[in-house]
Coordinates of C-alpha atoms and ligand atoms in Angstrom, one line a residue:
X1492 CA -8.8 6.4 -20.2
X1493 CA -8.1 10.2 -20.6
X1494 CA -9.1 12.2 -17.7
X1495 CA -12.1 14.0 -18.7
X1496 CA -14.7 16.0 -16.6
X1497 CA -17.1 13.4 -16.4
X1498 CA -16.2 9.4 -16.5
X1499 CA -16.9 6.0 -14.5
X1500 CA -16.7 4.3 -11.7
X1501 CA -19.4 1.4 -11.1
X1502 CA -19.1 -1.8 -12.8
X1503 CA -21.1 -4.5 -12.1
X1504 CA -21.5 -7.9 -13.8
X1505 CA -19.5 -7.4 -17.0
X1506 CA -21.0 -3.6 -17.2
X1507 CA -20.2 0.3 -16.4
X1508 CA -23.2 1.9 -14.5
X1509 CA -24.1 4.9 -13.0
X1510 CA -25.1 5.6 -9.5
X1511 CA -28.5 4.4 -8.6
X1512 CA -29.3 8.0 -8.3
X1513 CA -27.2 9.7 -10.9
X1514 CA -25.4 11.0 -7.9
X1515 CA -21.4 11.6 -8.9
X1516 CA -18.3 13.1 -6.8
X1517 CA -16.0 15.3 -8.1
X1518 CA -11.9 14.3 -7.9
X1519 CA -9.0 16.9 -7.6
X1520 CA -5.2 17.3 -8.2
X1521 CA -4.0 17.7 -4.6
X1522 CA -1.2 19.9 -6.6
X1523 CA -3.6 22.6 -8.3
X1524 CA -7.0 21.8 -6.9
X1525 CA -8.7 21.5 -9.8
X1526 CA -11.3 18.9 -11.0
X1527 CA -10.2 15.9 -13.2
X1528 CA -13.3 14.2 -13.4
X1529 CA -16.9 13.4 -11.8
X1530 CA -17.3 10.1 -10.6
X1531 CA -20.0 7.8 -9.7
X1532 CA -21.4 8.0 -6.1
X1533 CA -22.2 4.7 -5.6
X1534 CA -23.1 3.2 -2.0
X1535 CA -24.3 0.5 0.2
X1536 CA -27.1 -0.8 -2.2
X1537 CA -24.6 -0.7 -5.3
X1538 CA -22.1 -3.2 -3.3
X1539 CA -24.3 -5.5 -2.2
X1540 CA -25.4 -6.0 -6.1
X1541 CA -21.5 -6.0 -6.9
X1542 CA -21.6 -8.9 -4.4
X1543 CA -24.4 -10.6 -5.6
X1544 CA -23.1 -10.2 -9.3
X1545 CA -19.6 -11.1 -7.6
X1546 CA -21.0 -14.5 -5.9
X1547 CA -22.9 -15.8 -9.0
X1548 CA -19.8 -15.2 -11.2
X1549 CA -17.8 -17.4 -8.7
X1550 CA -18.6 -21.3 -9.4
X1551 CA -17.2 -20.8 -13.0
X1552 CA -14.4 -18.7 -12.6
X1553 CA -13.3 -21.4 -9.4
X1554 CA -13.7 -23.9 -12.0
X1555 CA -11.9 -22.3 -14.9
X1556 CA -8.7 -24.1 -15.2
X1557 CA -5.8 -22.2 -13.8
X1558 CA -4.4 -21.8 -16.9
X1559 CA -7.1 -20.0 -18.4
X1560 CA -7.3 -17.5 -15.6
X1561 CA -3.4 -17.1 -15.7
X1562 CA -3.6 -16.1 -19.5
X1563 CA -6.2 -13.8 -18.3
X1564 CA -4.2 -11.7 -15.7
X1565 CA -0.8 -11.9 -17.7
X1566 CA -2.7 -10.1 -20.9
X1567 CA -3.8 -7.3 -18.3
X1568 CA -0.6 -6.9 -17.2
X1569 CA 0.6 -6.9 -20.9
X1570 CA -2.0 -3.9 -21.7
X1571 CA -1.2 -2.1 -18.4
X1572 CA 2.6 -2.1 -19.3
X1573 CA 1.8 -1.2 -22.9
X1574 CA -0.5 1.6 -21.4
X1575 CA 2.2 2.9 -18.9
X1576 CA 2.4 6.7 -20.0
X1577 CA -1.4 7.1 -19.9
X1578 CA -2.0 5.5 -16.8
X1579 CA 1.1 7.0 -15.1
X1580 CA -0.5 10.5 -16.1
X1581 CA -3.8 9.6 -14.6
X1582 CA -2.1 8.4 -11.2
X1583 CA 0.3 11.9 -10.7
X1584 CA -2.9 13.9 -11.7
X1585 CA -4.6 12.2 -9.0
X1586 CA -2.3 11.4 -6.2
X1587 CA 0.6 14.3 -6.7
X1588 CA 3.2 11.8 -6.9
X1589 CA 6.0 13.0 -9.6
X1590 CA 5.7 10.7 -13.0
X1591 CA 8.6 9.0 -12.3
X1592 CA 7.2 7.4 -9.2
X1593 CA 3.8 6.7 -11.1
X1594 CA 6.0 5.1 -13.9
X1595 CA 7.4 2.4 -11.1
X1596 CA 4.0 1.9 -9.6
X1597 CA 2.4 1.1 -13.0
X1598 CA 5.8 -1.3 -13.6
X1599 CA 5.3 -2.9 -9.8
X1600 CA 1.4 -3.3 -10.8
X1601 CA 1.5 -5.1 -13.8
X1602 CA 4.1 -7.3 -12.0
X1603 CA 1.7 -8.1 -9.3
X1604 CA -0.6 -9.4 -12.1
X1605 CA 2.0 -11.0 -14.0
X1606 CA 3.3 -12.9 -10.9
X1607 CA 0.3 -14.4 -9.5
X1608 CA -0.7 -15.4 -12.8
X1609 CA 2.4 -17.7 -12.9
X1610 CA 1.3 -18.6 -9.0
X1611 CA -1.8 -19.2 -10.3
X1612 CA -0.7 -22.9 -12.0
X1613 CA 1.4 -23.7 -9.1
X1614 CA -1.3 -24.0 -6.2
X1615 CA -0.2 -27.5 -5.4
X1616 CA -1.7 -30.0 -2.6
X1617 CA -0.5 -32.5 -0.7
X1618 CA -0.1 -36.6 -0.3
X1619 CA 0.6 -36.8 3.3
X1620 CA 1.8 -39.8 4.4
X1621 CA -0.9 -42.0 5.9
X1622 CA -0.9 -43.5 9.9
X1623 CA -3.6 -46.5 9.0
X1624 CA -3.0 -48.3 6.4
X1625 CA -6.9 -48.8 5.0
X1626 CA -6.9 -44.9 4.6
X1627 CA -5.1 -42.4 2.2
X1628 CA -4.9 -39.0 3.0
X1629 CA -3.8 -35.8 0.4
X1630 CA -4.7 -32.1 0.8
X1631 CA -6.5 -29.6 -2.6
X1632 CA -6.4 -25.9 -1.8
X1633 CA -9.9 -24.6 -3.3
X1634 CA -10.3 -20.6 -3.3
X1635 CA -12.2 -18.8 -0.6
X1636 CA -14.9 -17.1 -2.5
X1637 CA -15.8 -13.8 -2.6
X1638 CA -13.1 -11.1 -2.0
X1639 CA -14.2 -7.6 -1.0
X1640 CA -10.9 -5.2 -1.3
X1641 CA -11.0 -2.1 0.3
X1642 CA -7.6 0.0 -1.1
X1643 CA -6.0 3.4 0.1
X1644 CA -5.1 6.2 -1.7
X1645 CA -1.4 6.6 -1.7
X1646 CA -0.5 3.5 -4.0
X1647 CA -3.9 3.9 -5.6
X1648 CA -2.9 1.5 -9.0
X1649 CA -0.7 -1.0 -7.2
X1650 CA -2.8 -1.7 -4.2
X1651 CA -5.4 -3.0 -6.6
X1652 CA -3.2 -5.4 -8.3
X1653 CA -1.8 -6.4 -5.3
X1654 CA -5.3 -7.5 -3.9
X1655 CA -6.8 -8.6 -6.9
X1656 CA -4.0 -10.8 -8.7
X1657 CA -4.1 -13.0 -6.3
X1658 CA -7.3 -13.3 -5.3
X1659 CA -8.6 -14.1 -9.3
X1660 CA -5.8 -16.2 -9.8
X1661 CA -6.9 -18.0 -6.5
X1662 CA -9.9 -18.6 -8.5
X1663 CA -12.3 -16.2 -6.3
X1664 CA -14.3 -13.2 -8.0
X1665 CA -14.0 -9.7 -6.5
X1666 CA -15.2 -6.8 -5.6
X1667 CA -12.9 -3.7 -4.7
X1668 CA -13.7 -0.3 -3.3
X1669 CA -10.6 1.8 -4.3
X1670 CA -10.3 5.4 -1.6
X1671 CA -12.5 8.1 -2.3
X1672 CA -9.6 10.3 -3.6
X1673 CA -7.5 8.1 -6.1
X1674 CA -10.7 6.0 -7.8
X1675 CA -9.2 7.3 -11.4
X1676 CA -6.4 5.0 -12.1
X1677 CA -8.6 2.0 -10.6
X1678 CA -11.1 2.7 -13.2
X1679 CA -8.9 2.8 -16.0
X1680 CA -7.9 -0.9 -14.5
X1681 CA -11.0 -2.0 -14.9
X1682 CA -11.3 -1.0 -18.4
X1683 CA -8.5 -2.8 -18.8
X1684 CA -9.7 -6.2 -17.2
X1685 CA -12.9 -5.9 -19.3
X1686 CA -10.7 -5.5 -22.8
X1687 CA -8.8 -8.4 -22.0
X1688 CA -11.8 -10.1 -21.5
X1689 CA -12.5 -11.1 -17.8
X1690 CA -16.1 -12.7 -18.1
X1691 CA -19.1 -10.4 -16.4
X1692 CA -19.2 -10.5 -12.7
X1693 CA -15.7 -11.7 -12.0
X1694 CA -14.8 -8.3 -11.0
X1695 CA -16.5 -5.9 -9.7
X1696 CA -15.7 -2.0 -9.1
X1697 CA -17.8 0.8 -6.5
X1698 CA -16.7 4.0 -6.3
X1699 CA -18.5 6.2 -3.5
X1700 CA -18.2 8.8 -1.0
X1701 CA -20.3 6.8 2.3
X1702 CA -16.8 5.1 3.1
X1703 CA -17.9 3.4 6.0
X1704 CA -21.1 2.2 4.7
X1705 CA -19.7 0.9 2.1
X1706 CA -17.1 -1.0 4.4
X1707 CA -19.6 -2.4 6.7
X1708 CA -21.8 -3.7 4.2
X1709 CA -18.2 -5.4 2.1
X1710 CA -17.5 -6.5 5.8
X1711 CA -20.3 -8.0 7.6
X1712 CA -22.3 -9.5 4.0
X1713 CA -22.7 -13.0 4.2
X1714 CA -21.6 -13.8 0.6
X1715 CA -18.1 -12.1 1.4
X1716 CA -15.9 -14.7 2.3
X1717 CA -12.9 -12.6 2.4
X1718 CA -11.8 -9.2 3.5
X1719 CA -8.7 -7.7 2.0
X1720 CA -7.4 -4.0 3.1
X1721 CA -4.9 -1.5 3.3
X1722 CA -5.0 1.5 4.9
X1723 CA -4.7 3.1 8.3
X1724 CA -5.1 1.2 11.7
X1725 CA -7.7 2.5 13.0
X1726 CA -10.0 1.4 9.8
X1727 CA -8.3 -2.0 10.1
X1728 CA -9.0 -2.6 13.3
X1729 CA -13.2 -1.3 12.9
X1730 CA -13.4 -3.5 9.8
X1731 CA -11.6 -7.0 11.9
X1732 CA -14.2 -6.2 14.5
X1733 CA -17.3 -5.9 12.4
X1734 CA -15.6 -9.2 9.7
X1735 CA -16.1 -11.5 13.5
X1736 CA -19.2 -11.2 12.9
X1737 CA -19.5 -14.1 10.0
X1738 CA -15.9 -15.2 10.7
X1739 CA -14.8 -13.8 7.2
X1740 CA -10.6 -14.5 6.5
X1741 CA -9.0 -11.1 6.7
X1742 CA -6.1 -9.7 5.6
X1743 CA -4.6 -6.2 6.8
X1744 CA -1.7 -3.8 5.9
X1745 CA -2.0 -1.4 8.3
X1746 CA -0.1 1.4 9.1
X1747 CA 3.7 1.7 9.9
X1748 CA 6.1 4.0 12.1
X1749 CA 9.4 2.2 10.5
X1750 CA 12.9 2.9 12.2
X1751 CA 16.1 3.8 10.1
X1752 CA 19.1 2.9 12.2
X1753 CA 22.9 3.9 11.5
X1754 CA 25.4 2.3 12.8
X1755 CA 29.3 3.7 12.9
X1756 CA 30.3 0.4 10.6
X1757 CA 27.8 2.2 7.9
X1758 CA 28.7 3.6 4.6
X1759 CA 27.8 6.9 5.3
X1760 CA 27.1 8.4 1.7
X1761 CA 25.0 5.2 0.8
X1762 CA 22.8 5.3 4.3
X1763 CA 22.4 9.3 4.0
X1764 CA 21.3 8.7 0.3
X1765 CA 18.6 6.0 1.4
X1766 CA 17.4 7.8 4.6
X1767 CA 16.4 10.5 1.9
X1768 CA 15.2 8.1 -0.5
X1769 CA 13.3 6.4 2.1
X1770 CA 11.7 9.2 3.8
X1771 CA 11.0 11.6 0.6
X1772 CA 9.0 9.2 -1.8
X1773 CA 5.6 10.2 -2.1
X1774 CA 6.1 12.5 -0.4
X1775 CA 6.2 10.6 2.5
X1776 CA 2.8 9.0 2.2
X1777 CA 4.3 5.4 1.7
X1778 CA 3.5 2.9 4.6
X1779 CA 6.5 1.9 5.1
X1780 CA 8.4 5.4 5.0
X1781 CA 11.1 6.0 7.5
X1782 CA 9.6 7.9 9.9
X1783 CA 12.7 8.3 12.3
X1784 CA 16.0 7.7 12.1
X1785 CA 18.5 6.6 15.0
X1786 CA 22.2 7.5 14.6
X1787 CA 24.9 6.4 16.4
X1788 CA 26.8 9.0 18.4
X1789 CA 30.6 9.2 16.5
X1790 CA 28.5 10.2 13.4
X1791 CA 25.5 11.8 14.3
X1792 CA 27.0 14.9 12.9
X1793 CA 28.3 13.9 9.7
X1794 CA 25.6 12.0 8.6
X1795 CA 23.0 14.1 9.7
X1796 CA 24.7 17.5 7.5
X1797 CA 24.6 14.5 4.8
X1798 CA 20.6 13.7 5.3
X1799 CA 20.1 17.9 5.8
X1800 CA 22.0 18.8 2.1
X1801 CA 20.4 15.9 0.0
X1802 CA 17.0 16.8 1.3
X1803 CA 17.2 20.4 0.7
X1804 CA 18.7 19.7 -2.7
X1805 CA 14.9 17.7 -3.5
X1806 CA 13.1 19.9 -6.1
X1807 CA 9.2 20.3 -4.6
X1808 CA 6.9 20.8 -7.9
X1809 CA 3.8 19.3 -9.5
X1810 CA 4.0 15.9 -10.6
X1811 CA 3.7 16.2 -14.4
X1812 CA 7.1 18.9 -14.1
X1813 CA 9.4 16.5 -15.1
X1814 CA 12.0 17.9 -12.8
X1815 CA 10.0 17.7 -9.3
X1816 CA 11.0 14.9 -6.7
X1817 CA 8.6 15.7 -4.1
X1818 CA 4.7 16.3 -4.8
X1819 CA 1.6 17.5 -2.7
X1820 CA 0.6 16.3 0.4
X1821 CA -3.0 14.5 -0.7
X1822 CA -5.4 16.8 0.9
X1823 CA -6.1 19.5 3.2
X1824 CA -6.2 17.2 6.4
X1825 CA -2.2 15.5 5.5
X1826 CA -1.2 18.9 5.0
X1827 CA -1.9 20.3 8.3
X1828 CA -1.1 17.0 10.6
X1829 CA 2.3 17.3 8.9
X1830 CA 2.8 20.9 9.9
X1831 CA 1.0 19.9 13.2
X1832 CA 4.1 17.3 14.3
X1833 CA 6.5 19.9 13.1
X1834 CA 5.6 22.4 15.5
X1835 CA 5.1 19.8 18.2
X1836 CA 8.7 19.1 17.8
X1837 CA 9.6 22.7 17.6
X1838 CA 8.1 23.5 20.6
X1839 CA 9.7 20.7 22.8
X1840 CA 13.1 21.3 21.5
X1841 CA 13.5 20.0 18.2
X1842 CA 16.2 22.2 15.8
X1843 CA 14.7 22.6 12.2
X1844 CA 17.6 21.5 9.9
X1845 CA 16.3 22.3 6.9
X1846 CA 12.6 22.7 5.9
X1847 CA 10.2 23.4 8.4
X1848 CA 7.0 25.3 6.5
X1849 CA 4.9 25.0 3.6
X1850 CA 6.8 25.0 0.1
X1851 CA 6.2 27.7 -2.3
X1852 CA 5.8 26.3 -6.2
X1853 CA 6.5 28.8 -8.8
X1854 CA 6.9 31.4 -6.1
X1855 CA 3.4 30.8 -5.0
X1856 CA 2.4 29.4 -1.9
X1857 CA 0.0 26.1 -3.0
X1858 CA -2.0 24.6 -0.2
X1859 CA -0.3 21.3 0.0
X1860 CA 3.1 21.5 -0.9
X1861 CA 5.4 21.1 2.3
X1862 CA 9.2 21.5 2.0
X1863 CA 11.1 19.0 2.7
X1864 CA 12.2 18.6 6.3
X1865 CA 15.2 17.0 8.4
X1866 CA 15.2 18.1 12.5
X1867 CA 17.3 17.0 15.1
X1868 CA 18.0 17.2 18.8
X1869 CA 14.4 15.1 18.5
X1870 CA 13.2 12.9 21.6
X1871 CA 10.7 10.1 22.3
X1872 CA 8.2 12.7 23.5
X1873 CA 7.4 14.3 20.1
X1874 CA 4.8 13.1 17.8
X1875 CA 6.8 12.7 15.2
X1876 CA 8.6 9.9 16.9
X1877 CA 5.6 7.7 17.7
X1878 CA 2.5 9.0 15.0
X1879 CA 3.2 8.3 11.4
X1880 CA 3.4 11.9 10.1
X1881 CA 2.7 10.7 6.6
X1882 CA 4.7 13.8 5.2
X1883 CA 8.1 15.0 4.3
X1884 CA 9.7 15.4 8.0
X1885 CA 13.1 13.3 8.8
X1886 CA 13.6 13.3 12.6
X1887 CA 16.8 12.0 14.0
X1888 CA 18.1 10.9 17.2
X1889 CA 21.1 9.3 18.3
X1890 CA 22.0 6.8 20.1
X1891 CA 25.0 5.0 21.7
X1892 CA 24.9 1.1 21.7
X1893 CA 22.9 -1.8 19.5
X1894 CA 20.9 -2.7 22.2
X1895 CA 19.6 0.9 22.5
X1896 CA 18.9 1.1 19.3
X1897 CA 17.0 -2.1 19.0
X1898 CA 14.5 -1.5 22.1
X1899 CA 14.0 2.5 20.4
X1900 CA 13.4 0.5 17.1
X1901 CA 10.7 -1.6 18.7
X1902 CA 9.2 0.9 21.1
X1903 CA 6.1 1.5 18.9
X1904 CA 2.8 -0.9 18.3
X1905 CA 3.7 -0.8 14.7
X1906 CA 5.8 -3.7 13.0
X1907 CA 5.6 -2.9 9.1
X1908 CA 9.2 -2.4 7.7
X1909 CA 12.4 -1.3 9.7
X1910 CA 16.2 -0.2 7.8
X1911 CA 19.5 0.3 9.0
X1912 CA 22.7 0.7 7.5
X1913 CA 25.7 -1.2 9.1
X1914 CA 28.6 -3.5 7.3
X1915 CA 29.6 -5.8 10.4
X1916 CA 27.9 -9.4 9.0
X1917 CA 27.4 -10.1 12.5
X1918 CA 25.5 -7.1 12.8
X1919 CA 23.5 -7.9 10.1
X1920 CA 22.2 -10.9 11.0
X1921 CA 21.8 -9.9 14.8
X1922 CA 19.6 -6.7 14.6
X1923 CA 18.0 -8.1 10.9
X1924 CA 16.8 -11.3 13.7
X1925 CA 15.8 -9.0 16.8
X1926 CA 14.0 -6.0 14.8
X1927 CA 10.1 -6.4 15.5
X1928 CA 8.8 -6.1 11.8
X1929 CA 7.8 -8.2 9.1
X1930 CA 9.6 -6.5 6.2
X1931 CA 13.9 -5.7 7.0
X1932 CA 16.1 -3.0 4.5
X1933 CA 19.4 -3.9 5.8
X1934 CA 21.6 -1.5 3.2
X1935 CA 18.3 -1.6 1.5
X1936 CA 15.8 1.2 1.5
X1937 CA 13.7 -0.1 -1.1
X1938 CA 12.9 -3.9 0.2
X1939 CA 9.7 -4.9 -1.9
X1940 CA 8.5 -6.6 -5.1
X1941 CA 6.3 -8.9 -6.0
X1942 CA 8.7 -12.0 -4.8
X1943 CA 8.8 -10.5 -1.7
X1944 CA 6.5 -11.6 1.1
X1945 CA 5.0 -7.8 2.4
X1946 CA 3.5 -7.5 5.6
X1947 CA 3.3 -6.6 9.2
X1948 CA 4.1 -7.7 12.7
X1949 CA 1.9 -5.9 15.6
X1950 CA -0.8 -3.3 14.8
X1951 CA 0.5 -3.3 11.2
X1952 CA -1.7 -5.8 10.1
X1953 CA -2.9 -9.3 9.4
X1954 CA -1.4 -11.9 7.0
X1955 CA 1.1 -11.6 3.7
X1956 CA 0.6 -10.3 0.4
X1957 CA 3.3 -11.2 -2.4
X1958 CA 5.6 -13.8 -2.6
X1959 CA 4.9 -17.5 -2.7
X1960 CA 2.3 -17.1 0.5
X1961 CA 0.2 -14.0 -0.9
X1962 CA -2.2 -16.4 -2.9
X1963 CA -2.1 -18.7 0.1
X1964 CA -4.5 -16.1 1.7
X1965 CA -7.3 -16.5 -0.7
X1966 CA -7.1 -20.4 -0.5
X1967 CA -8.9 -22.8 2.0
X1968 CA -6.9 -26.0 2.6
X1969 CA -9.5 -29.1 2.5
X1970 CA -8.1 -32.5 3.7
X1971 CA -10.0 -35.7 2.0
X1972 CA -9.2 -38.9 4.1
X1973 CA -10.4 -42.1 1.5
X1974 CA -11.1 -45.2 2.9
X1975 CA -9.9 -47.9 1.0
Ligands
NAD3039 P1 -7.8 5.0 5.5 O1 -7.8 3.9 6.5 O2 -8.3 6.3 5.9 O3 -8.5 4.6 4.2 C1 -8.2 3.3 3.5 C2 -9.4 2.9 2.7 O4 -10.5 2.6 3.7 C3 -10.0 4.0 1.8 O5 -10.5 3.3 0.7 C4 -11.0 4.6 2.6 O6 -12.0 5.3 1.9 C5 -11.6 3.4 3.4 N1 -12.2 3.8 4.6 C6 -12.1 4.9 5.4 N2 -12.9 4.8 6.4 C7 -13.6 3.6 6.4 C8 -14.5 3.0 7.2 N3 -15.0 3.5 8.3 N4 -14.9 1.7 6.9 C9 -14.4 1.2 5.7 N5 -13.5 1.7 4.9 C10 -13.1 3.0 5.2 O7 -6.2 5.2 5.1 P2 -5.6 6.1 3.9 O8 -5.5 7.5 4.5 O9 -6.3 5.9 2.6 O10 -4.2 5.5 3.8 C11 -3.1 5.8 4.6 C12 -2.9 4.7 5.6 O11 -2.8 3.4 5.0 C13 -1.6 4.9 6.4 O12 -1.9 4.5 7.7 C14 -0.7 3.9 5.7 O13 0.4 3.5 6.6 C15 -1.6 2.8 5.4 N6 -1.1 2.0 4.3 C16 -0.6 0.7 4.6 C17 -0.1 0.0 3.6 C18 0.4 -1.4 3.9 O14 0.6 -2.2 2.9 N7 0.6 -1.8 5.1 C19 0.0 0.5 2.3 C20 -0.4 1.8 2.0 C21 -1.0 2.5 3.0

């Protein structure tokens, strides 16, 4: 799909539609402002038909074999790797991310499709061994049903494949509500899952403005069986609430405030490097960002010139210049809570290393762009230390011993994804066990793929996606006790 001024957005039962009342949206580059494309305004009515269409597709998909559905998902991910300039374009015009970040996430996509489809023929049960011996026991695992995914904005493509490879190749239909800003790239999925040739009503796409409408109804409707989301907390938690009230299976991957920790065993050059990498993707909309780093005293000062000269050597630019490493911030409202925690830290203290304001592009000051920021002298008390600031801004502390280091690591309701940087094997293993997170970068800033189970301890969320669990989480276990 090329961008164009006026595209998609609701498919329903094998079929593109429009918005019961013609109504569309209009979606912008967060790096110039201007319009790519006028989507459909769809709402509650259109999801609960996406649901209907969703639940009558289900008893033949769940009874497809797995094989069939596998060949299914692995010639989408096929397409979507043989599509990767096009869709990459589509996801930086969108989300601001520079095309070489869009390039990975259409690579890390497709994977998530390609690896549930080889899951797909391994959903074994179970003989279990039996405690009468006029009975026989053994276990099938059946899929859950319906799937309603709600996904976020800042991974807009791989979010999707990431909730719905698993759930088809479960053997459940779906239907997914991608963010309000980012529907583009979805779209362009979904054309893609209807060349391959997924049959009518297995999936099911609403694009719309009424976000929590549209939530409640994917939430609280009967036929849902299962609720899949990522975004913030604070949606998470009003979605878990309001899925109680028909016991629906949930999954969540919330939000994350994840620690970057340095010890004085630490190649220097390589943590520095990572910190940066960590931190800077995305421009720092990633959930599991570093959001602060803790350095141990002896090297507080060399590493932290390290952090402060990589950072401002990061080129800030629109995502199609092939030389820009850090996009725009996604809208008006990231834009000014990033500038917000910077001059909460400024005012209790904090010294601006490098950065500190909005980023002029072209010698022009664009609304979102933010340079690239490092402070120190930072302390517990400032926002940036305990809200994520989902923006460029590196805060560092030190510190002097592990333990210190662990309890400021976990001193947050978050558990998403924590780093540090030590060589000591003891250390390793010691702070990789006491570290309060479901995802650990130990010398790794980069600790996810599709064979890698993702998810969070705490307020971070509910359940696993990836790895050999993620399709666990759209499976129901059924025991069947024979007598003989
Ligand atoms: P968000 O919670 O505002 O939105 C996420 C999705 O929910 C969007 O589709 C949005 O339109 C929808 N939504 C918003 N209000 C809703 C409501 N009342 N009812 C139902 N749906 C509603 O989050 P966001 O700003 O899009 O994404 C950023 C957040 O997501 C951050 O907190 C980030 O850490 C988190 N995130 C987590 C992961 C993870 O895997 N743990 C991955 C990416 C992002």
């Amino acid at each position: 799909m090329a961008v164009e001024t006026k595209t998609r957005g609701i498919f329903i039962d094998g079929e593109w539609r429009e918005a019961d009342r013609g109504k569309t949206f209009a979606v912008r580059n967060p790096a110039t402002g201007e319009i790519l494309a006028h989507v459909a305004d769809g709402g509650v009515a259109e999801v609960r038909r996406a649901i209907e269409a969703a639940h009558a597709a289900f008893p033949a998909w769940s009874q497809m074999t797995a094989d069939k559905r596998a060949t299914l998902l692995s010639k989408a991910a096929q397409r979507m790797t043989e599509r990767t300039e096009e869709l990459a374009r589509i996801l930086t015009q969108e989300n601001g991310k520079p095309l070489a970040e869009s390039r990975g996430e259409v690579a890390s996509a497709a994977s998530f499709f390609q690896w549930n489809a080889e899951e797909a023929r391994r959903v074994y049960g179970e003989v279990v061994p039996t405690v009468a011996s006029d009975r026989r026991v053994l276990t099938i695992k059946q899929p859950v049903g319906v799937v309603a995914a709600i996904t976020p904005w800042n991974f807009p493509l791989s979010m999707v494949t990431r909730k719905l490879g698993p759930a088809l190749a479960a053997g459940c239909t779906a239907v997914l509500r991608p963010a309000r800003a980012t529907p583009l790239v979805a779209i362009a999925t979904f054309e893609i899952m209807q060349e391959v040739g997924f049959p009518p009503g297995v999936v099911n796409l609403v694009t719309g403005t009424d976000s929590a409408g549209m939530g409640t109804e994917l939430a609280t409707n009967p036929l849902v069986r299962k609720l899949t989301f990522t975004g913030s907390t604070e949606v998470g938690k009003l979605l878990l609430a309001q899925a109680a009230s028909t016991v629906k299976r949930v999954s969540l991957e919330l939000g994350g405030h994840a620690p970057f920790l340095v010890f004085d065993d630490a190649d220097l050059e390589k943590a520095a490097r990572a910190a940066v990498l960590s931190r800077f993707r995305n421009a720092g909309q990633t959930c599991i960002c570093t959001n602060r780093v803790y350095v141990q005293r002896g090297i507080a000062d060399a590493f932290t010139a390290k952090v402060a000269q990589f950072a401002s050597a990061l080129k800030v630019g629109n995502g199609l210049d092939p030389d820009t490493q850090v996009g725009p911030l996604i809208d008006e409202r990231g834009f000014e809570k990033v500038q917000a925690h910077v001059e909460d830290a400024r005012s209790k203290g904090a010294a601006v290393l490098t950065g500190g304001r909005p980023a002029r592009v072209n010698g022009d000051l664009h609304g979102y762009f933010y340079e690239p920021t490092v402070l120190a002298n930072t302390t517990p008390q400032m926002r940036v230390m305990y809200e994520e600031t989902f923006g460029p801004v590196l805060p560092v502390m030190t510190f002097d011993t592990e333990d210190e280091a662990i309890a400021l690591a976990n001193d947050t309701p978050y558990g998403l994804a924590a780093y540090f940087y030590a060589r000591d094997v003891g250390r390793i293993f010691r702070v990789s066990e006491k570290l309060d997170y479901g995802i650990i970068g130990a010398n790794d800033p980069v600790p996810v793929g599709a064979h890698i189970p993702f998810g969070g301890y705490k307020q971070s969320g509910l359940g696993r996606e990836n790895g050999s669990e993620g399709i666990n989480h759209f499976l129901e276990v059924k025991a069947i006790s024979i007598g003989l």
